[in-house]
Short mmCIF file of C-alpha atoms and ligand atoms in Angstrom, two decimals:
data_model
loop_
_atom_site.label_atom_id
_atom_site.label_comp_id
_atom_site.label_asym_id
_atom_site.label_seq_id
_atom_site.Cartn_x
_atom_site.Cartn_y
_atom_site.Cartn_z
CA UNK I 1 -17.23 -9.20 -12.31
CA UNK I 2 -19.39 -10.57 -9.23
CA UNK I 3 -17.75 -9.62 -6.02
CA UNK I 4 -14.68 -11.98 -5.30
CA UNK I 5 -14.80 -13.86 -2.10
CA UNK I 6 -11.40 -14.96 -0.74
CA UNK I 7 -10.26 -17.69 1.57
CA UNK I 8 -8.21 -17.16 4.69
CA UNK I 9 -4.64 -16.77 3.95
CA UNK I 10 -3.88 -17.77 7.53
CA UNK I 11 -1.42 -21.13 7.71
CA UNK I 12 -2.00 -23.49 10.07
CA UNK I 13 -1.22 -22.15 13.45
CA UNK I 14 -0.89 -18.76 12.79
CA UNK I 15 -3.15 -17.04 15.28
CA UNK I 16 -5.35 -14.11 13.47
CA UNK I 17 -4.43 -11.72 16.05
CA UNK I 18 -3.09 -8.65 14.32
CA UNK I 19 -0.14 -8.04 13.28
CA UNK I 20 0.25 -11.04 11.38
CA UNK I 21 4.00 -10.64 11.24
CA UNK I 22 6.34 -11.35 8.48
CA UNK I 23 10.02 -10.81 8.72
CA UNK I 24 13.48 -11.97 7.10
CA UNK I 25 16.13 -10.08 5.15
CA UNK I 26 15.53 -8.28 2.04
CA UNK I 27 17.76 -10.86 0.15
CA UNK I 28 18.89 -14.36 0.92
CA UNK I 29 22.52 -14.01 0.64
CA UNK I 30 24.62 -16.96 2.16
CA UNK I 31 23.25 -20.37 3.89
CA UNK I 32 24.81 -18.85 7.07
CA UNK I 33 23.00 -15.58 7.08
CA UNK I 34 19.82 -17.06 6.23
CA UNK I 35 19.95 -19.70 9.00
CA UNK I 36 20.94 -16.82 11.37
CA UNK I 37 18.83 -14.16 11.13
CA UNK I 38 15.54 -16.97 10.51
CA UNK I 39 16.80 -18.71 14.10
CA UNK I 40 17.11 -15.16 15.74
CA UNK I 41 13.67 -14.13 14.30
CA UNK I 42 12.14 -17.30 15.37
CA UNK I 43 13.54 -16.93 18.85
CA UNK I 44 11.25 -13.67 19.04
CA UNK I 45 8.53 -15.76 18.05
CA UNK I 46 8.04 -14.61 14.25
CA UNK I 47 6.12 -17.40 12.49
CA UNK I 48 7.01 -16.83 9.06
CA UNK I 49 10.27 -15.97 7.62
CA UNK I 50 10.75 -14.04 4.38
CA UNK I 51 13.81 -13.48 1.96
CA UNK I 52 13.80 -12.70 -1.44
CA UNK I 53 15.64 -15.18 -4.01
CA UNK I 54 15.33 -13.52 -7.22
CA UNK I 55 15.78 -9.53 -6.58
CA UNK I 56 14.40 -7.16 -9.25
CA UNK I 57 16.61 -4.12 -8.98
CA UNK I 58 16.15 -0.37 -10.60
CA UNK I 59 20.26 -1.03 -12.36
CA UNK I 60 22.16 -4.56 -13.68
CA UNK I 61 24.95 -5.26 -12.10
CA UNK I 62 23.45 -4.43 -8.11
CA UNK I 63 22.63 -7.97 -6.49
CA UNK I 64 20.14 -9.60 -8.64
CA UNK I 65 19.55 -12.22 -5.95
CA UNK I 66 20.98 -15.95 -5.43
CA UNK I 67 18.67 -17.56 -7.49
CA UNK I 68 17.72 -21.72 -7.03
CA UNK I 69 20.41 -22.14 -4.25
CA UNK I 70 18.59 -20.10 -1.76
CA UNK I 71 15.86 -21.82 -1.52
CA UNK I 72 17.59 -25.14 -0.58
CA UNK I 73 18.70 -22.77 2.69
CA UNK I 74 14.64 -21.55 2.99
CA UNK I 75 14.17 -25.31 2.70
CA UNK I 76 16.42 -25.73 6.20
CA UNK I 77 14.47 -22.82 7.48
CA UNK I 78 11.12 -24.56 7.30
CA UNK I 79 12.37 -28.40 8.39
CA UNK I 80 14.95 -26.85 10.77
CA UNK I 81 13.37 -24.47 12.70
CA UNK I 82 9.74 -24.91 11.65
CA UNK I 83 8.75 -21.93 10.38
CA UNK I 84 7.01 -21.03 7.20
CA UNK I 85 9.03 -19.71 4.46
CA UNK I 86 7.87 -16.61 1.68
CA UNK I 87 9.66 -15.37 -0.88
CA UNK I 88 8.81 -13.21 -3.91
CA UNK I 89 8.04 -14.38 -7.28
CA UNK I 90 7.86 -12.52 -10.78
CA UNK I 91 8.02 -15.27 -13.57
CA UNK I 92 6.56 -18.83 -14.00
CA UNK I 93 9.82 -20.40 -13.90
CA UNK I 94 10.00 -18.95 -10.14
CA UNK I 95 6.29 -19.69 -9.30
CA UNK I 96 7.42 -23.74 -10.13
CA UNK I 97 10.84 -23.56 -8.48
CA UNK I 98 9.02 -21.74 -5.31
CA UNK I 99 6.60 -24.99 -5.31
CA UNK I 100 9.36 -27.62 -5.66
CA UNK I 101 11.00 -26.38 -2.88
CA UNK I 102 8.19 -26.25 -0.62
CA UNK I 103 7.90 -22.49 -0.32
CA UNK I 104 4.14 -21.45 1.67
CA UNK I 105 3.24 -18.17 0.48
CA UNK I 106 4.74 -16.07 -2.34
CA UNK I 107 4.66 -12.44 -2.91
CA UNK I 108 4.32 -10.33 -6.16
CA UNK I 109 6.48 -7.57 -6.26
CA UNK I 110 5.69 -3.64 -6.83
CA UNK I 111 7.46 -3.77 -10.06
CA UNK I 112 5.38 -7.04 -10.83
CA UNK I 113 2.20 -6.12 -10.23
CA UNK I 114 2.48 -3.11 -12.05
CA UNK I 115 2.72 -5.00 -15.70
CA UNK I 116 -0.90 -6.89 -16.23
CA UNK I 117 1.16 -9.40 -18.56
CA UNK I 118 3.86 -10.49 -16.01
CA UNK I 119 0.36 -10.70 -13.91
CA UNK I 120 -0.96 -12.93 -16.32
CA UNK I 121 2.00 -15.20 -16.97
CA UNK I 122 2.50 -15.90 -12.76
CA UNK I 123 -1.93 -16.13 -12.64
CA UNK I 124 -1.61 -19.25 -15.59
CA UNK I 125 1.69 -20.49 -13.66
CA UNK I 126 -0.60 -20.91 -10.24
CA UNK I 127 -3.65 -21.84 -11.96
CA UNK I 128 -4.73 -25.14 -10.02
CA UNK I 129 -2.23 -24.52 -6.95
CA UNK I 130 -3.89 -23.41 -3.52
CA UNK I 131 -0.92 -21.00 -2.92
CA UNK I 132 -1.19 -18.36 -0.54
CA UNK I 133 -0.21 -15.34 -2.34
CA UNK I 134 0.14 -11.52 -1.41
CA UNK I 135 0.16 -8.35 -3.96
CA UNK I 136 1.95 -5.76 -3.50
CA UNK I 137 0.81 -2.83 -5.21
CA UNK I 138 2.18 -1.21 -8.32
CA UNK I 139 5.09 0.96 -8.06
CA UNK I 140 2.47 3.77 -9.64
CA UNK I 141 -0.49 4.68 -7.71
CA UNK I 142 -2.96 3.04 -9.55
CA UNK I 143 -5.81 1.46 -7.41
CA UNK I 144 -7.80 -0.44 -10.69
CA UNK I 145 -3.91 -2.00 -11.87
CA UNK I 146 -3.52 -3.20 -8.47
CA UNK I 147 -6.76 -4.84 -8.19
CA UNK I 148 -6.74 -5.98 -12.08
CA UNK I 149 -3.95 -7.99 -10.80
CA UNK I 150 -6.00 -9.58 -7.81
CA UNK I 151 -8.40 -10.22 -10.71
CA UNK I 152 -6.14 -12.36 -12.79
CA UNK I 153 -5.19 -14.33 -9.60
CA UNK I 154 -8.64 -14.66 -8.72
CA UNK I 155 -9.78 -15.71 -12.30
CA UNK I 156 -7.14 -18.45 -12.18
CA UNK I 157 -8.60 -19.84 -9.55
CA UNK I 158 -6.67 -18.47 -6.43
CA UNK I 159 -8.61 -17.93 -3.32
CA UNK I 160 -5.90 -17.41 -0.88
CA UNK I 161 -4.79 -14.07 -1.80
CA UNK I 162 -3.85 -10.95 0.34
CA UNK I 163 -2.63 -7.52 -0.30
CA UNK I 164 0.96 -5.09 0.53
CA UNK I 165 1.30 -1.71 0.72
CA UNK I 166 4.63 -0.70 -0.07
CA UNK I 167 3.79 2.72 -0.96
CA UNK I 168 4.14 4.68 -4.27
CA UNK I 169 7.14 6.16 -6.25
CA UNK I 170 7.76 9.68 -6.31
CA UNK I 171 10.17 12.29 -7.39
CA UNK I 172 9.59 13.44 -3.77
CA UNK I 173 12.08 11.70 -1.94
CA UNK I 174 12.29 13.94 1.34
CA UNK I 175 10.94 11.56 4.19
CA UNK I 176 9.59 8.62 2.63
CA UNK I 177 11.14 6.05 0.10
CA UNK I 178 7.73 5.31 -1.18
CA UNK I 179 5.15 7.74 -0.58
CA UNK I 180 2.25 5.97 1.74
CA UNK I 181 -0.62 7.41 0.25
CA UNK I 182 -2.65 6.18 2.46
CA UNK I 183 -6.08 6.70 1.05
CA UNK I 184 -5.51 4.18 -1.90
CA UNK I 185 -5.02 0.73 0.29
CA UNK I 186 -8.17 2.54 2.49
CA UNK I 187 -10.16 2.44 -0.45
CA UNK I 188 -9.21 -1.47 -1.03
CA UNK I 189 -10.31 -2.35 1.96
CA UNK I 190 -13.73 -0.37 1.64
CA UNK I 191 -14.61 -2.43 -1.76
CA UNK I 192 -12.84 -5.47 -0.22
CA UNK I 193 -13.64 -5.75 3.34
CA UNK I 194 -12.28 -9.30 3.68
CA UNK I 195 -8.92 -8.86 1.93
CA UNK I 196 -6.23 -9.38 4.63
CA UNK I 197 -4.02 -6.27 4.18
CA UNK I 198 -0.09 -6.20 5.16
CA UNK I 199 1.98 -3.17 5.26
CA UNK I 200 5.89 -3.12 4.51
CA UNK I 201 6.59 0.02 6.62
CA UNK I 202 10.49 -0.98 5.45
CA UNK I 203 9.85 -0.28 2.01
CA UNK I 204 7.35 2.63 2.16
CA UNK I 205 10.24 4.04 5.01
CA UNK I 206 13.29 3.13 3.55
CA UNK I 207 14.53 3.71 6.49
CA UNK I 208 14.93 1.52 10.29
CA UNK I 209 13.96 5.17 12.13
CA UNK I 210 10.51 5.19 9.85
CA UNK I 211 9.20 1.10 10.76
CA UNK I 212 8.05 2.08 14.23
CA UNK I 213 5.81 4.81 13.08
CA UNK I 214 4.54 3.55 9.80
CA UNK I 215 4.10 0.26 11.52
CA UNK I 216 1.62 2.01 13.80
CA UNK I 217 -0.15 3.99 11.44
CA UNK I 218 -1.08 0.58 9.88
CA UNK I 219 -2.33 -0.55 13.29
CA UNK I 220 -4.47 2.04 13.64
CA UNK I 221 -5.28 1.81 9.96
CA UNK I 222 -6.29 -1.76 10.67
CA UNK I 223 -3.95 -3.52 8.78
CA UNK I 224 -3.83 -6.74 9.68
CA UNK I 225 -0.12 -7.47 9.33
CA UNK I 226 3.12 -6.05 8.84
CA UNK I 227 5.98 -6.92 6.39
CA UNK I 228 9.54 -6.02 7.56
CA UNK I 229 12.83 -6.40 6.56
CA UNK I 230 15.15 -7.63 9.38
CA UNK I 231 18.76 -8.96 9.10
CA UNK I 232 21.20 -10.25 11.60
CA UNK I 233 23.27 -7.84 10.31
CA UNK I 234 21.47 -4.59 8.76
CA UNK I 235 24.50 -2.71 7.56
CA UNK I 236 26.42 -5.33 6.17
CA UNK I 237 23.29 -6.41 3.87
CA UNK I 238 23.37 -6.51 0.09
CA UNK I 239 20.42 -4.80 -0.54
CA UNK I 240 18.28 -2.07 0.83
CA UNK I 241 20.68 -2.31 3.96
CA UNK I 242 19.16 1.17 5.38
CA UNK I 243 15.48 -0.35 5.70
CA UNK I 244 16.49 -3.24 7.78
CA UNK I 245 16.90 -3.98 11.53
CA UNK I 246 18.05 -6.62 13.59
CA UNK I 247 15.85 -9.58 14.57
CA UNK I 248 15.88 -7.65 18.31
CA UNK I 249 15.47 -4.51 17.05
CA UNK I 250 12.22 -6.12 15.54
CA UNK I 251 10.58 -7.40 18.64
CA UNK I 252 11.26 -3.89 20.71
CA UNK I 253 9.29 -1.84 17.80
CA UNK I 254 6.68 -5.31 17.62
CA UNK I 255 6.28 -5.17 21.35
CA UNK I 256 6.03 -0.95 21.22
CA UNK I 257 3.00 -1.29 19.41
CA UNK I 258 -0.16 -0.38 20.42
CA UNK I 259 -3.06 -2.73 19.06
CA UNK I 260 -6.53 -0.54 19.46
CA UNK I 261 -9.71 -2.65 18.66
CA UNK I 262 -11.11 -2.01 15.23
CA UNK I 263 -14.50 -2.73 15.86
CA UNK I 264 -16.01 -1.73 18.87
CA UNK I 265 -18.26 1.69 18.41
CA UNK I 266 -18.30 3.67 21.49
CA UNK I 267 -21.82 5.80 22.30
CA UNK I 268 -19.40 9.12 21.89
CA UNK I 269 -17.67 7.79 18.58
CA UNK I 270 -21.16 7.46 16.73
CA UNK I 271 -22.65 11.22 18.43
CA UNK I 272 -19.10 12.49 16.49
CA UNK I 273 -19.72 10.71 13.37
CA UNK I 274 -23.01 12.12 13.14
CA UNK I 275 -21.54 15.34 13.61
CA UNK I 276 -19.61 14.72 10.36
CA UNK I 277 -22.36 13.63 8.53
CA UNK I 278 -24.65 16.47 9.03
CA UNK I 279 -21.23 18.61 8.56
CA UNK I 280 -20.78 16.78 4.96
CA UNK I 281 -24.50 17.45 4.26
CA UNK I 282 -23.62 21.46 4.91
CA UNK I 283 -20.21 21.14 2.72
CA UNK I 284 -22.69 19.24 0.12
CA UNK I 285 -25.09 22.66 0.07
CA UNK I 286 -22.50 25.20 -0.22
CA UNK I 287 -20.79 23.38 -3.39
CA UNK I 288 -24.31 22.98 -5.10
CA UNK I 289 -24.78 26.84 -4.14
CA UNK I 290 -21.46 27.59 -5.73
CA UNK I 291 -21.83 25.54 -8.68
CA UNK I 292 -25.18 27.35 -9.20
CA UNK I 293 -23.19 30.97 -9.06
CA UNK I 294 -20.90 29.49 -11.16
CA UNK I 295 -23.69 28.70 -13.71
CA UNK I 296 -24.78 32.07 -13.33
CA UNK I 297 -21.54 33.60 -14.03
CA UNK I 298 -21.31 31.04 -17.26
CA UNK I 299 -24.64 32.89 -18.44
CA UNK I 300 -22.81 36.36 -17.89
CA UNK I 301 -19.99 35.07 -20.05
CA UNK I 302 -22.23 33.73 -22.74
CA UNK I 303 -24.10 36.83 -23.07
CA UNK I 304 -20.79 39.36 -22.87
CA UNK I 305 -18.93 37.25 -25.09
CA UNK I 306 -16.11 36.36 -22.78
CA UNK I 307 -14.02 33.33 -21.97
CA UNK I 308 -14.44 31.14 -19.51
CA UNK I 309 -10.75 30.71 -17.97
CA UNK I 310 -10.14 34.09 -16.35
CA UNK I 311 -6.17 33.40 -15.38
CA UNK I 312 -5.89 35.85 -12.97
CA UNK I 313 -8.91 35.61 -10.90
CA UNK I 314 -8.06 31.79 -10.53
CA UNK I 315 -4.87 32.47 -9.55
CA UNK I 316 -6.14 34.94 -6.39
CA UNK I 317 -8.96 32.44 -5.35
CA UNK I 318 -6.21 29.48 -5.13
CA UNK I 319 -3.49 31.88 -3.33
CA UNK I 320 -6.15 33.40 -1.01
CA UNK I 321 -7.65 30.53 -0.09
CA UNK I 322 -4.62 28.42 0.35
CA UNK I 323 -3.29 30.93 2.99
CA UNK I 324 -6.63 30.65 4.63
CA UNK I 325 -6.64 27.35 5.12
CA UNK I 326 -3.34 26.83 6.16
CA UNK I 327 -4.36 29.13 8.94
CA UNK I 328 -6.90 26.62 10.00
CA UNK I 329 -4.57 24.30 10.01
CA UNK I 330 -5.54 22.34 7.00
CA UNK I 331 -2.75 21.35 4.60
CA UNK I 332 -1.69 23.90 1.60
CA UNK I 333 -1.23 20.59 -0.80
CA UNK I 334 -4.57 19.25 0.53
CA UNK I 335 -6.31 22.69 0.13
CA UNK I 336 -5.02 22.99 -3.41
CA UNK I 337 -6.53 19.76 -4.55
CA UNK I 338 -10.14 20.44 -3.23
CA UNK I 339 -9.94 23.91 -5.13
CA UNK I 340 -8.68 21.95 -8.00
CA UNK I 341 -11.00 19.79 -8.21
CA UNK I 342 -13.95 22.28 -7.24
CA UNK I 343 -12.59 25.03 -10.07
CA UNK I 344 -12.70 22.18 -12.43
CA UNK I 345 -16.14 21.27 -11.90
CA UNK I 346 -17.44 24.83 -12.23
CA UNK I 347 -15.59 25.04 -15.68
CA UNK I 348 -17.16 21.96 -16.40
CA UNK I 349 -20.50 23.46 -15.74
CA UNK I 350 -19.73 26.94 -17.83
CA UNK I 351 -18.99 24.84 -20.53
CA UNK I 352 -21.81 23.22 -20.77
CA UNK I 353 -23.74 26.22 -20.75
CA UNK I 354 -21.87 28.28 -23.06
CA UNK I 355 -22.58 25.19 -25.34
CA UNK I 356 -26.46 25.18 -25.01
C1 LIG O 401 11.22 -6.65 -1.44
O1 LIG O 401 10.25 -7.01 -0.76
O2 LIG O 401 12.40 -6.83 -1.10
C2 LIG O 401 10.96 -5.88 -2.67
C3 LIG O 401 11.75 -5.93 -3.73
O3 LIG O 401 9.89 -5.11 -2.54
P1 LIG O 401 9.08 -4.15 -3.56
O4 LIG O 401 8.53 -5.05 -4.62
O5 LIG O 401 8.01 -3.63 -2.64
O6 LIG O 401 10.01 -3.09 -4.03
MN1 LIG O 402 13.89 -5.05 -0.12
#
């Protein structure tokens, strides 16, 4: 597929200047609560106001959103208090309801984007719209699903499109709802420079003390705008009431942030990065030397008869090593995936030679 070139997602008078903010509750729930939080929200100067009309939830019977009537009250939002209005879609039926009720930008949710036929349905649904629309990525860590579904967009015909990271499920529930994983939406932006990338620090968080800090991680990331739930009244909410903060609440972490230029290369940033280059060239040597030991040792085995997978010894290289590292400072789970990875390429290369 030739590279895809998008179009600025930016609505009319919404400066580019990062972080493109935008905020509302998790759910619409009543016409007062909407009209509240969106007038307290625009108060702090947020331009566009979220809330989520149809609300796909892990069990029936938890608040499955208010459906059509809510977006007569996002309709007040925009002609009241002129701001623009986003809410998340998952079907056709709510990509045309959206429309008729003069919604600006929709969002795909995580457990959306995650089935390529849902994908397809809401791509034909848009087909011949100019809709600004974000992703947010699949509930699974899956870099090629997430971008097959900027594909089918794309292939419809939609230009305006932008990404969210809303992090990744995991059984590992200790700090963060959704795991950040923070390498996948860095590798989007490497093959897609221009795709305007939002973070939900809410979601990923799951909780108000985690917005600040995943909020500037983005930042420094360079994001270039952030997604957050905010409710004039966080604890009473119907859903996901331990992600959300107050419309104030928002503008002290908005106003905490610090905004470091992306672009500008300092004389002593480009002397370090050519430290790490000729350091990667040295990692680079050593590996090839190993695999070539490893090769070696493959011959040994293929002449004594022996099998390749020696339990044990892999056992002492990971432990040893692991401990090692850790000393250095470098992370046990991060160690254990470069030895991983490394042991796997040396078996690899046994194999191969006890196959000659
Ligand atoms: C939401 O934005 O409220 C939502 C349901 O998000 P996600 O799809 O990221 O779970
Ligand atoms: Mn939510």
């Amino acid at each position: 597929m030739e590279t895809m070139q998008f179009e600025s997602i930016l609505l009319p008078g919404i400066e580019a200047k990062r972080p493109i903010v935008i905020a509302g509750p998790c759910s619409a729930e009543t016409e007062e609560q909407v009209m509240t939080t969106a007038k307290q929200l625009k108060d702090r100067g947020v331009k566009i106001f979220r809330a989520g009309i149809w609300k796909p939830r892990t069990r029936p019977g938890a608040f499955e959103g208010i459906g059509t009537v809510g977006l007569t009250w996002l309709k007040r939002v925009k002609n009241e208090l002129g701001m623009y209005t986003a809410t998340e879609v998952a079907t056709a039926k709510h990509v045309s309801e959206a429309i008729k009720y003069g919604v600006d930008l929709l969002w795909i949710g995580a457990r959306t984007s995650v089935n390529p036929f849902a994908m397809q349905e809401i791509a034909d649904a848009l087909a011949g719209t100019d809709m600004p629309i974000l992703i947010k990525n699949p509930v699974n860590p899956d870099l090629e699903l997430w971008i097959g579904g900027i594909e089918r967009l794309y292939n419809a015909g939609i230009r305006k499109l932008g990404v969210i990271h809303r992090g990744f499920s995991s059984g590992d529930k200790k700090i963060y709802r959704n795991l950040p994983q923070w390498h996948i939406p860095i590798e989007l932006r490497r093959r897609y420079p221009n795709l305007p990338m939002f973070c939900d620090p809410s979601h990923i968080g799951g909780k108000r003390e985690l917005i600040a800090s995943i909020s500037q991680q983005a930042m420094d990331l360079n994001f270039d705008g952030l997604m957050i739930e905010s409710h004039c009244d966080p604890d009473c909410a119907w859903s996901d009431k331990d992600q959300q903060v107050t419309p104030d609440i928002l503008d002290y972490i908005l106003n905490l942030l610090v905004i470091r230029e992306g672009k500008q290369t300092t004389e002593s940033l480009s002397e370090l990065r050519k430290q790490i280059d000729e350091l990667d060239d040295g990692l680079l040597e050593i590996l090839a030397k190993r695999m070539r030991v490893s090769r070696e040792i493959g011959t040994y085995k293929k002449e004594h008869n022996m099998q390749i997978l020696q339990t044990a010894r892999y056992s002492e290289i990971l432990e040893g090593r692991i401990n090692q590292a850790v000393k250095f400072g470098i992370d046990a789970d991060c160690m254990q995936k470069i030895l991983e990875a490394i042991h796997e390429e040396s078996v690899r290369q046994q194999m191969a030679i006890m196959n000659e």
